[in-house]
Short mmCIF file of N, CA and C in Angstrom, two decimals:
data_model
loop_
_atom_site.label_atom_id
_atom_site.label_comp_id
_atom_site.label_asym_id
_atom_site.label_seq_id
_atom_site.Cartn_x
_atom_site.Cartn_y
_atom_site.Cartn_z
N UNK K 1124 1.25 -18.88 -18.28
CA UNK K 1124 1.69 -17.73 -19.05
C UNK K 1124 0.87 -16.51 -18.63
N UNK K 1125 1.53 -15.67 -18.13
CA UNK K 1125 0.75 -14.06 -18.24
C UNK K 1125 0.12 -13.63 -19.19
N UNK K 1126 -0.88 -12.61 -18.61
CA UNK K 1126 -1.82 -12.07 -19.75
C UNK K 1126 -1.06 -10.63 -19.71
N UNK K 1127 -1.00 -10.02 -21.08
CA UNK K 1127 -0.10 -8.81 -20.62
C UNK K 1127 -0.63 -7.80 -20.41
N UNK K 1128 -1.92 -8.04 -20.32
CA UNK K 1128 -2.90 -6.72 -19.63
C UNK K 1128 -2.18 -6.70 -18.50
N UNK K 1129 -1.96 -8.16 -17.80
CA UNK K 1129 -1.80 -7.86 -16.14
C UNK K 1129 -0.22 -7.69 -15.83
N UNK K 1130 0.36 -7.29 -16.67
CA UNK K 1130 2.33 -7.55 -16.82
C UNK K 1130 2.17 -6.57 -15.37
N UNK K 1131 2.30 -5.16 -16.07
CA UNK K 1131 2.43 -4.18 -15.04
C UNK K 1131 1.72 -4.00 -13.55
N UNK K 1132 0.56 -4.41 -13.53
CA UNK K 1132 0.12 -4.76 -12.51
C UNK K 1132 0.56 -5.98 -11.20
N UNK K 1133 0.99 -7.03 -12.25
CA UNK K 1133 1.77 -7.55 -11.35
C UNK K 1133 3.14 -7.32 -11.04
N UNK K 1134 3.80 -6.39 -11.81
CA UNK K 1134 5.02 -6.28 -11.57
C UNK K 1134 4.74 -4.75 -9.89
N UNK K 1135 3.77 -4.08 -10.09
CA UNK K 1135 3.74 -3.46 -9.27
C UNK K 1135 2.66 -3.96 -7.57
N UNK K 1136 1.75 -5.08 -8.14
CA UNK K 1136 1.61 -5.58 -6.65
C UNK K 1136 3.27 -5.85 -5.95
N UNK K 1137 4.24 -6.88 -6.92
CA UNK K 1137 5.36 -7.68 -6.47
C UNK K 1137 6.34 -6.10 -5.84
N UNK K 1138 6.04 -5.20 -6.12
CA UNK K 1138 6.94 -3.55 -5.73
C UNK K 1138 6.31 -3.34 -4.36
N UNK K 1139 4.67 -3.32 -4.12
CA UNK K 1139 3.78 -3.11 -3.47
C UNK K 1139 4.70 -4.01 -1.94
N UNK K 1140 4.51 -5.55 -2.04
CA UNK K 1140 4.91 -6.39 -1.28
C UNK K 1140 6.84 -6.80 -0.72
N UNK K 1141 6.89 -6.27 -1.96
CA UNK K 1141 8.62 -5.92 -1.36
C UNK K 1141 8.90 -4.96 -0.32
N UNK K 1142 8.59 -3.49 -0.94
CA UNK K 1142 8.39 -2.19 0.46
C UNK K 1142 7.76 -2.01 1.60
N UNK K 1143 6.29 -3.02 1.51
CA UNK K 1143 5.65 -3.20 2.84
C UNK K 1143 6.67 -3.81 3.39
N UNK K 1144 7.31 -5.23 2.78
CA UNK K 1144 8.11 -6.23 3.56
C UNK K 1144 9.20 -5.93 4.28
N UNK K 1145 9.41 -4.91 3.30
CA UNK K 1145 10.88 -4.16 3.56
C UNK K 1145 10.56 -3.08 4.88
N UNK K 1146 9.26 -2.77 4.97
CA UNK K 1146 9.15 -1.51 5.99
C UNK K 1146 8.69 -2.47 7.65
N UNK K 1147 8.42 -3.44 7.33
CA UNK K 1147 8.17 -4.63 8.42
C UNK K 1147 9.49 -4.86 9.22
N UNK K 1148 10.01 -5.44 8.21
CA UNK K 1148 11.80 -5.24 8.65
C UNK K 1148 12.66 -4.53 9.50
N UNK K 1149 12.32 -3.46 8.60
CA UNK K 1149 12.96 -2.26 9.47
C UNK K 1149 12.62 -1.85 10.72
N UNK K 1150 11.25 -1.61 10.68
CA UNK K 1150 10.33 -1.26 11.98
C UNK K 1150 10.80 -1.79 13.20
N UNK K 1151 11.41 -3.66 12.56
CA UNK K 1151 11.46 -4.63 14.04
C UNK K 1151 12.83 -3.88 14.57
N UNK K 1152 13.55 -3.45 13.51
CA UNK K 1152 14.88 -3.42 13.70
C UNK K 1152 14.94 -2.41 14.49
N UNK K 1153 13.98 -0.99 14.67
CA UNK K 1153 14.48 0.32 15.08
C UNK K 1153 14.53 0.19 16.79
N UNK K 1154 14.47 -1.09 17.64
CA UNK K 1154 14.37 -0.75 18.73
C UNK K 1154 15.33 -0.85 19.28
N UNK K 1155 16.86 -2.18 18.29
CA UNK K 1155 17.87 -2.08 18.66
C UNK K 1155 18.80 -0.78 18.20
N UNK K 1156 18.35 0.02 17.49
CA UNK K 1156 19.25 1.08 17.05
C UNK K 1156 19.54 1.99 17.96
N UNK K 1157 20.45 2.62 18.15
CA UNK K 1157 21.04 3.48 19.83
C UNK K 1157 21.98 4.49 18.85
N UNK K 1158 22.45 4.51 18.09
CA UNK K 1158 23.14 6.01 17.93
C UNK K 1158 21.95 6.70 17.23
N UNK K 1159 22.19 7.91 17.13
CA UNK K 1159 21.39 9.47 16.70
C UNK K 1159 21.32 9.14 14.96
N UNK K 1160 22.77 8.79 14.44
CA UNK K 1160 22.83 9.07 13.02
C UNK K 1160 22.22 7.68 12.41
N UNK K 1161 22.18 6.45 12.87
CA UNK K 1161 21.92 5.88 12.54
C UNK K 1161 20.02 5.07 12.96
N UNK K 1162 19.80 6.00 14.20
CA UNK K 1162 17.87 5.82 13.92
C UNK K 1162 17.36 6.58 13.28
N UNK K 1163 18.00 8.39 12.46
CA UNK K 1163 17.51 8.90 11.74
C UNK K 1163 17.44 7.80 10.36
N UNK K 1164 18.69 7.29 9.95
CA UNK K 1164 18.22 6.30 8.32
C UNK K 1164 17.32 5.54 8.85
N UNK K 1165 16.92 4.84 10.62
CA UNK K 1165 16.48 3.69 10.15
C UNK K 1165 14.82 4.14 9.72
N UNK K 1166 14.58 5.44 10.70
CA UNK K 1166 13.06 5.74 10.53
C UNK K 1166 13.22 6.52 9.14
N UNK K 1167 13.58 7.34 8.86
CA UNK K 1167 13.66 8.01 7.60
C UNK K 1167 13.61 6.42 6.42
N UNK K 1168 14.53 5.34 6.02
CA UNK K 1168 13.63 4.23 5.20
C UNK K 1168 12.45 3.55 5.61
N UNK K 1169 12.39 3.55 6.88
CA UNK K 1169 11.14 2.90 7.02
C UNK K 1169 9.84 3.18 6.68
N UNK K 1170 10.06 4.70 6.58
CA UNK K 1170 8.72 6.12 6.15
C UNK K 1170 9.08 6.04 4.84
N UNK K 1171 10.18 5.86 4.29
CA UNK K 1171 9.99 5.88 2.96
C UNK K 1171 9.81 4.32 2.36
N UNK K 1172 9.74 3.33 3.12
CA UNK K 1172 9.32 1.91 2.36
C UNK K 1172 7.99 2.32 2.56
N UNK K 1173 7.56 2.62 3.03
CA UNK K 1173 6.17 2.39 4.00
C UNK K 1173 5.48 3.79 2.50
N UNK K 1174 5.56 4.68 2.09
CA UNK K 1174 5.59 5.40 1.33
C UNK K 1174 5.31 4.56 -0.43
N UNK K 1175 6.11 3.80 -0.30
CA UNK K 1175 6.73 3.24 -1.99
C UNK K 1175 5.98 1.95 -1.50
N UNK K 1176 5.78 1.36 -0.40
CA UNK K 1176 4.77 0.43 -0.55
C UNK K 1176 3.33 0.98 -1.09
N UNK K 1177 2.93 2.21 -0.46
CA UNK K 1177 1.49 2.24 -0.59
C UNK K 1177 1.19 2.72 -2.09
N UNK K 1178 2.44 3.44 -2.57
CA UNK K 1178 2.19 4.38 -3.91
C UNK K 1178 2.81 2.99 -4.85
N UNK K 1179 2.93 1.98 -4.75
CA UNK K 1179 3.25 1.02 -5.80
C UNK K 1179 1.89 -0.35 -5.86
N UNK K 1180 0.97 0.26 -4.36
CA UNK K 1180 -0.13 -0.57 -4.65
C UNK K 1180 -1.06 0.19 -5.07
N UNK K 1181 -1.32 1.27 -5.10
CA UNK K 1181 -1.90 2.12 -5.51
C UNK K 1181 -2.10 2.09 -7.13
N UNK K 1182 -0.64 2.06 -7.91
CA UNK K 1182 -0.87 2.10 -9.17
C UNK K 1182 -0.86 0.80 -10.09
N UNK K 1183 -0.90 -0.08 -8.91
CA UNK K 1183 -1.78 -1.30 -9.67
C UNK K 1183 -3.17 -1.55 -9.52
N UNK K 1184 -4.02 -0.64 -8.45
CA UNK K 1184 -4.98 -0.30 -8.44
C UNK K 1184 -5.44 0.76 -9.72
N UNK K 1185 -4.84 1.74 -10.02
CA UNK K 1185 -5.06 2.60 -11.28
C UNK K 1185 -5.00 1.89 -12.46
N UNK K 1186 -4.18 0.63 -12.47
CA UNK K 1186 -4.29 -0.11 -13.29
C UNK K 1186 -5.34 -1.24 -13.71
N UNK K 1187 -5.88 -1.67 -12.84
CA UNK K 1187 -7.04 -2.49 -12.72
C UNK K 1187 -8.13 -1.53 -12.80
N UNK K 1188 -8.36 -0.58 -12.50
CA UNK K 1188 -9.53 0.50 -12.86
C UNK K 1188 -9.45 0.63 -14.14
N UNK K 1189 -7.91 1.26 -14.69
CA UNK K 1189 -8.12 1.08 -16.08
C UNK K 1189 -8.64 -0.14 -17.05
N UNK K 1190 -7.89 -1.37 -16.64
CA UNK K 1190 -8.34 -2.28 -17.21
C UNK K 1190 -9.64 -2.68 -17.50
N UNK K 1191 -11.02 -2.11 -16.44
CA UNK K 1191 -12.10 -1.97 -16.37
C UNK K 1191 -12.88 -1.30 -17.21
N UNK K 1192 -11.69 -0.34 -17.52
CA UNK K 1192 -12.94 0.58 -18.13
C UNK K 1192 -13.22 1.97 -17.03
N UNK K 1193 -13.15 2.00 -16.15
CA UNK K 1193 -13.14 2.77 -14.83
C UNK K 1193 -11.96 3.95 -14.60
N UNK K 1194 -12.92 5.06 -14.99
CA UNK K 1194 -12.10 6.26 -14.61
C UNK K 1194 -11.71 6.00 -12.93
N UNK K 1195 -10.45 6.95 -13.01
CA UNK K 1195 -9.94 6.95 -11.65
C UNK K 1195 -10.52 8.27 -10.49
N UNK K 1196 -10.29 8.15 -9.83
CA UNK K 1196 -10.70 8.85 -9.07
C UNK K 1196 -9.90 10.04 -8.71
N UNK K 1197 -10.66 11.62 -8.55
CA UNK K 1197 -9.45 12.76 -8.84
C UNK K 1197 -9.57 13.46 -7.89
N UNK K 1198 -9.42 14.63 -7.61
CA UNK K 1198 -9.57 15.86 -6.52
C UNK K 1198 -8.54 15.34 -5.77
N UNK K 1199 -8.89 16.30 -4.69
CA UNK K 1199 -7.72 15.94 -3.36
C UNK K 1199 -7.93 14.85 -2.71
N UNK K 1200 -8.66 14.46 -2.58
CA UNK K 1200 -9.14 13.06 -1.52
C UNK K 1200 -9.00 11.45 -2.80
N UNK K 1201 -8.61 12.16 -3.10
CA UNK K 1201 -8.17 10.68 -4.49
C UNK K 1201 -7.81 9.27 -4.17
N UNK K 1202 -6.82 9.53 -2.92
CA UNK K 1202 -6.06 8.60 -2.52
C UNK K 1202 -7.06 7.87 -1.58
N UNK K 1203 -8.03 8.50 -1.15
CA UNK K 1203 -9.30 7.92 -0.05
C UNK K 1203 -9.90 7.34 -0.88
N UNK K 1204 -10.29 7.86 -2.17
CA UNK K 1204 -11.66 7.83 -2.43
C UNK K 1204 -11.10 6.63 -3.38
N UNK K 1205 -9.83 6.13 -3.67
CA UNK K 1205 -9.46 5.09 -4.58
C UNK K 1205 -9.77 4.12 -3.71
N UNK K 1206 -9.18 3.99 -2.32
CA UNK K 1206 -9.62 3.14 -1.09
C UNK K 1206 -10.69 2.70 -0.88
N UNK K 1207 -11.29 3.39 -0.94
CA UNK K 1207 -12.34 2.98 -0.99
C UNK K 1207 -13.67 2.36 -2.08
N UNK K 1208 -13.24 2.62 -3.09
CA UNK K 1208 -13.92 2.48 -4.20
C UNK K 1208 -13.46 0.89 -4.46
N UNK K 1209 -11.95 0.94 -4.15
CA UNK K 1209 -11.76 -0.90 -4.35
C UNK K 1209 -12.48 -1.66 -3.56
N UNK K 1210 -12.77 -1.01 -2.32
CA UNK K 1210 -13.05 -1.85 -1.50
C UNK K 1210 -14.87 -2.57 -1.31
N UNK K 1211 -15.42 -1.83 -2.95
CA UNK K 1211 -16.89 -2.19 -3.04
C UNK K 1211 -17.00 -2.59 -4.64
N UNK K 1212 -18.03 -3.01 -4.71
CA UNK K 1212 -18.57 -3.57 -6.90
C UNK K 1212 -18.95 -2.37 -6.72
N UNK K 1213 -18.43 -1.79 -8.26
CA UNK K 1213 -18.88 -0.87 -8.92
C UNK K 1213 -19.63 -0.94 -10.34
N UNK K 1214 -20.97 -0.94 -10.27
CA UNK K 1214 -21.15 -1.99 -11.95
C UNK K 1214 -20.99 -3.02 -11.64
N UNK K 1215 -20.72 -3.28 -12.45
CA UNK K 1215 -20.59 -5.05 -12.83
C UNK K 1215 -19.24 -5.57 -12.00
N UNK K 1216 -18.42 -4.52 -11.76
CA UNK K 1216 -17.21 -5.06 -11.47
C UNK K 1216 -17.02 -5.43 -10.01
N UNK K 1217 -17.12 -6.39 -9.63
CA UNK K 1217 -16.91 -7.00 -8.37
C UNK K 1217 -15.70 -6.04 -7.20
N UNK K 1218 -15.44 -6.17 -6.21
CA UNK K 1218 -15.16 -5.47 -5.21
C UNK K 1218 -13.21 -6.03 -5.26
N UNK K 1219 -12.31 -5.09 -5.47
CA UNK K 1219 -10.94 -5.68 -5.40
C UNK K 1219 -10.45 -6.40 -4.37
N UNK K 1220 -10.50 -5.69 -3.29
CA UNK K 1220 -10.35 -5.74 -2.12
C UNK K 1220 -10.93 -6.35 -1.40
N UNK K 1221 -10.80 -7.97 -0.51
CA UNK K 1221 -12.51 -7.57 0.94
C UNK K 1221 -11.48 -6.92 1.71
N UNK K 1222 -12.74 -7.26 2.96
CA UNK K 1222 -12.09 -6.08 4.13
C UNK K 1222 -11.30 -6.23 4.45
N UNK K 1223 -10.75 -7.09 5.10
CA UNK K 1223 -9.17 -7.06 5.68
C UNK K 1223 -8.19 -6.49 4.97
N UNK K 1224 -8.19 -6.62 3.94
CA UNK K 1224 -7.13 -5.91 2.88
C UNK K 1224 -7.37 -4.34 2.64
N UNK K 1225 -8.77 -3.78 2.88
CA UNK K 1225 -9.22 -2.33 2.67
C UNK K 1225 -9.00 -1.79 3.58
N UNK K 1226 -9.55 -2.54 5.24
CA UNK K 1226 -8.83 -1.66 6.18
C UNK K 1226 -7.32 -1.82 6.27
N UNK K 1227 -6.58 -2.75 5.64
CA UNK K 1227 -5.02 -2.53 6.10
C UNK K 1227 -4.64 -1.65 5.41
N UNK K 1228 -5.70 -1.04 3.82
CA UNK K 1228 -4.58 -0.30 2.72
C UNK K 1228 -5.06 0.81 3.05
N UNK K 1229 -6.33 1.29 3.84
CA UNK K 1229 -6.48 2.11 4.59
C UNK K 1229 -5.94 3.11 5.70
N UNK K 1230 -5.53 1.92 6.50
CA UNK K 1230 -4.52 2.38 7.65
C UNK K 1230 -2.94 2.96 7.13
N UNK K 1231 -2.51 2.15 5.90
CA UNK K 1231 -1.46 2.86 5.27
C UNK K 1231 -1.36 3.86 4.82
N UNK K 1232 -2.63 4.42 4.23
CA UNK K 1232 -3.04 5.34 3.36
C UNK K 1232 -2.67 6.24 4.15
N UNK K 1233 -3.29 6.24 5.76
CA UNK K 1233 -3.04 7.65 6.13
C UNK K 1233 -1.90 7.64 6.81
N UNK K 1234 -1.00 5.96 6.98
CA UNK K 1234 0.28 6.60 7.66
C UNK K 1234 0.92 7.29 6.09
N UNK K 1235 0.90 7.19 5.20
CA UNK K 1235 1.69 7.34 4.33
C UNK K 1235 2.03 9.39 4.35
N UNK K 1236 0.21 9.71 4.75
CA UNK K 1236 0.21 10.97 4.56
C UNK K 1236 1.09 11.48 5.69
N UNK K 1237 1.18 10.77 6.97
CA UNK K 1237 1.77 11.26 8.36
C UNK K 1237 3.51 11.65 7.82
N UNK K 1238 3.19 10.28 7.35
CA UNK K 1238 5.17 10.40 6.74
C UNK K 1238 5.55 11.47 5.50
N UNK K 1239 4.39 11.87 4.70
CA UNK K 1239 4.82 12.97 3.52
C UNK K 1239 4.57 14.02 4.25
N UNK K 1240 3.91 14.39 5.48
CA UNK K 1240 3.61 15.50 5.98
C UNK K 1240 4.52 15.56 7.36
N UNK K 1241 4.60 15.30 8.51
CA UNK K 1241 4.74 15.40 9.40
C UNK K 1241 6.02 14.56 9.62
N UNK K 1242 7.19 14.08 9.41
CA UNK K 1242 8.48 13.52 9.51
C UNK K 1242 9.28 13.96 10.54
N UNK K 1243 9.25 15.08 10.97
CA UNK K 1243 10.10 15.48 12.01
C UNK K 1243 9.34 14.97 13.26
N UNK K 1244 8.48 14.30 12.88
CA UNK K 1244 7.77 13.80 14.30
C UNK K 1244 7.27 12.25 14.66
N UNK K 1245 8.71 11.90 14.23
CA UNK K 1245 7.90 10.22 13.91
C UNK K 1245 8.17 9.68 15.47
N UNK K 1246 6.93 8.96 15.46
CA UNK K 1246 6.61 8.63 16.80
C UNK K 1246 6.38 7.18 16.44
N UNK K 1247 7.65 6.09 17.16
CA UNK K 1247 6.90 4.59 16.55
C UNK K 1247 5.71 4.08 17.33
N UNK K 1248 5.64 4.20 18.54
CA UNK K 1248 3.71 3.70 18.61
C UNK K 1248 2.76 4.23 17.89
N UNK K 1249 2.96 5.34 17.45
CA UNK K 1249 1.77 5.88 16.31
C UNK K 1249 1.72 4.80 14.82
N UNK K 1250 3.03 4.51 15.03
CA UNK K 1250 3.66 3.72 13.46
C UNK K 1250 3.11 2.65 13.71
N UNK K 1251 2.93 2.12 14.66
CA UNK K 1251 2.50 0.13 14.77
C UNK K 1251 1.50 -0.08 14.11
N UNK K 1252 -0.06 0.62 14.23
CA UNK K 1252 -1.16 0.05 13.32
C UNK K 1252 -0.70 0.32 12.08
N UNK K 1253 -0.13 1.06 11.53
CA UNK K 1253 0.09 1.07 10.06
C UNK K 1253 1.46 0.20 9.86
N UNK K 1254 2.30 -0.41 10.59
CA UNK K 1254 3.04 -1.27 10.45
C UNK K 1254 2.44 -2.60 10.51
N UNK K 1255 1.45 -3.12 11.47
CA UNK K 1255 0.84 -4.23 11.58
C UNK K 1255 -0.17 -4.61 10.04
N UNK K 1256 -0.52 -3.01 9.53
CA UNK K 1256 -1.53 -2.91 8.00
C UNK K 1256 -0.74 -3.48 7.04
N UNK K 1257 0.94 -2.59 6.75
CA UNK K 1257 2.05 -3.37 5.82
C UNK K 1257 2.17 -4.78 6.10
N UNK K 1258 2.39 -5.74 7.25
CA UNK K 1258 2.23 -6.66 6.99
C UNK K 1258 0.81 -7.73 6.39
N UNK K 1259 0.11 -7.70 6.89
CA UNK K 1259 -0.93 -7.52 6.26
C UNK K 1259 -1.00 -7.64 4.83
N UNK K 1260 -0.94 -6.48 4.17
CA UNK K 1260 -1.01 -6.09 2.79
C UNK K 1260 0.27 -7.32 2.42
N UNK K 1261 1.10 -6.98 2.89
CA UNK K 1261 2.89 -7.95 2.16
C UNK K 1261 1.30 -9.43 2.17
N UNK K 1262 1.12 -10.06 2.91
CA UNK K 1262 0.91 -10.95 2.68
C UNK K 1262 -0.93 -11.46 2.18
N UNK K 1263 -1.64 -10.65 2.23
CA UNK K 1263 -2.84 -10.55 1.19
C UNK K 1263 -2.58 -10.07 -0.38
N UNK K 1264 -1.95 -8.80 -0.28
CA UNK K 1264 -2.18 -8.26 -1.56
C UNK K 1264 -1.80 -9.70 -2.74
N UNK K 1265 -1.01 -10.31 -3.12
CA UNK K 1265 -1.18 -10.99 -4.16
C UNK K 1265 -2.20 -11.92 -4.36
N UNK K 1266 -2.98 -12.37 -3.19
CA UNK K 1266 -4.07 -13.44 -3.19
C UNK K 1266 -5.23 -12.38 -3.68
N UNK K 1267 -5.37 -11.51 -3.49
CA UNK K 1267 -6.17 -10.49 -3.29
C UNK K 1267 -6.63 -10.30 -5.08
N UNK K 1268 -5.26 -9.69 -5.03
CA UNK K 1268 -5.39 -9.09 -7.02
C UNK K 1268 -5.59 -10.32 -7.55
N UNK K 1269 -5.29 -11.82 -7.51
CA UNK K 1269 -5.11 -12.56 -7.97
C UNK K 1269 -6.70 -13.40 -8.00
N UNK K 1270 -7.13 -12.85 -6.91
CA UNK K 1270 -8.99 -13.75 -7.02
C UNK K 1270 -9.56 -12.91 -7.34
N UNK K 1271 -9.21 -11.17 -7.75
CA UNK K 1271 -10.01 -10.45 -8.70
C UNK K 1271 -10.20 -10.92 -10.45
N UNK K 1272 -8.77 -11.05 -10.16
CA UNK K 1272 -8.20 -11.66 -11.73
C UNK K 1272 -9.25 -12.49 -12.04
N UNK K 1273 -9.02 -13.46 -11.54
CA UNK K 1273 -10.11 -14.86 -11.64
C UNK K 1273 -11.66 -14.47 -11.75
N UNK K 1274 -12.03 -13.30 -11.37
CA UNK K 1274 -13.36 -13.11 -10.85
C UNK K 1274 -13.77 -12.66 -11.85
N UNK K 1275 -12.50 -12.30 -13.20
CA UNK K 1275 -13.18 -11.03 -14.10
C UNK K 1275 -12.61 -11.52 -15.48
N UNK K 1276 -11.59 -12.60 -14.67
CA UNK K 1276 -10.67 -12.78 -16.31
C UNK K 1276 -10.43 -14.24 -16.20
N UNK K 1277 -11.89 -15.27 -15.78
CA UNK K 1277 -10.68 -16.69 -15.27
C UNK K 1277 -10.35 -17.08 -16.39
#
């Protein structure tokens, strides 16, 4: 049975791991695509899974901070400085993340910004390390949140 502290949190790792999965997908797919109208949707969803992956793991991270007790982290560099903050104990509270999972949500982090900023310029070899990070994440993030859980709430 769920604890319903963790409802939303897990409902948004399971959002987190769908859109990475979903942006994995796509990625493989864009090399057979050959018309104009149809590699604009495929990169245009793929920037936007890749987008809704990172901002749906993100706010199960805001959520587990909250659950802590742990203000979130603000200013402009928020999205870094959340990255990083999972990725160490703060207090008492043990580290969310290890590394493999910090540098993959890392590497997303800043494709995410490439894709909210810079779109008219999507370049897929630039896309691979942060595509190789989404997979990654698709397949850590639930082990991940799930041995925090344990670490804080067995």
């Amino acid at each position: 049975m769920s604890d319903a502290r963790w409802i939303e949190i897990e409902a948004a790792v399971a959002a987190a791991v769908r859109h990475f999965s979903g942006a994995v997908e796509i990625f493989a797919r864009l090399p057979a695509v050959e018309q104009e109208s149809d590699k604009y949707s495929f990169e245009m969803g793929f920037m936007h899974a890749m987008q809704s992956g990172q901002t749906s793991m993100e706010a199960a991270l805001l959520r587990i901070l909250d659950l802590c007790g742990e203000e979130a982290p603000t200013g402009p560099r928020w999205h870094a400085d959340l990255m990083a903050r999972v990725s160490r104990a703060v207090g008492a509270r043990p580290a969310i993340f290890g590394a493999e999972a910090a540098k993959a949500a890392n590497e997303t982090r800043q494709f995410r910004s490439i894709a909210a900023h810079a779109y008219d310029s999507f370049d897929r070899m630039r896309a691979l390390p942060a595509v190789e990070s989404a997979g990654v994440l698709a397949a850590l993030l639930p082990a991940e949140i799930e041995r925090f859980r344990q670490t804080i709430d067995p």
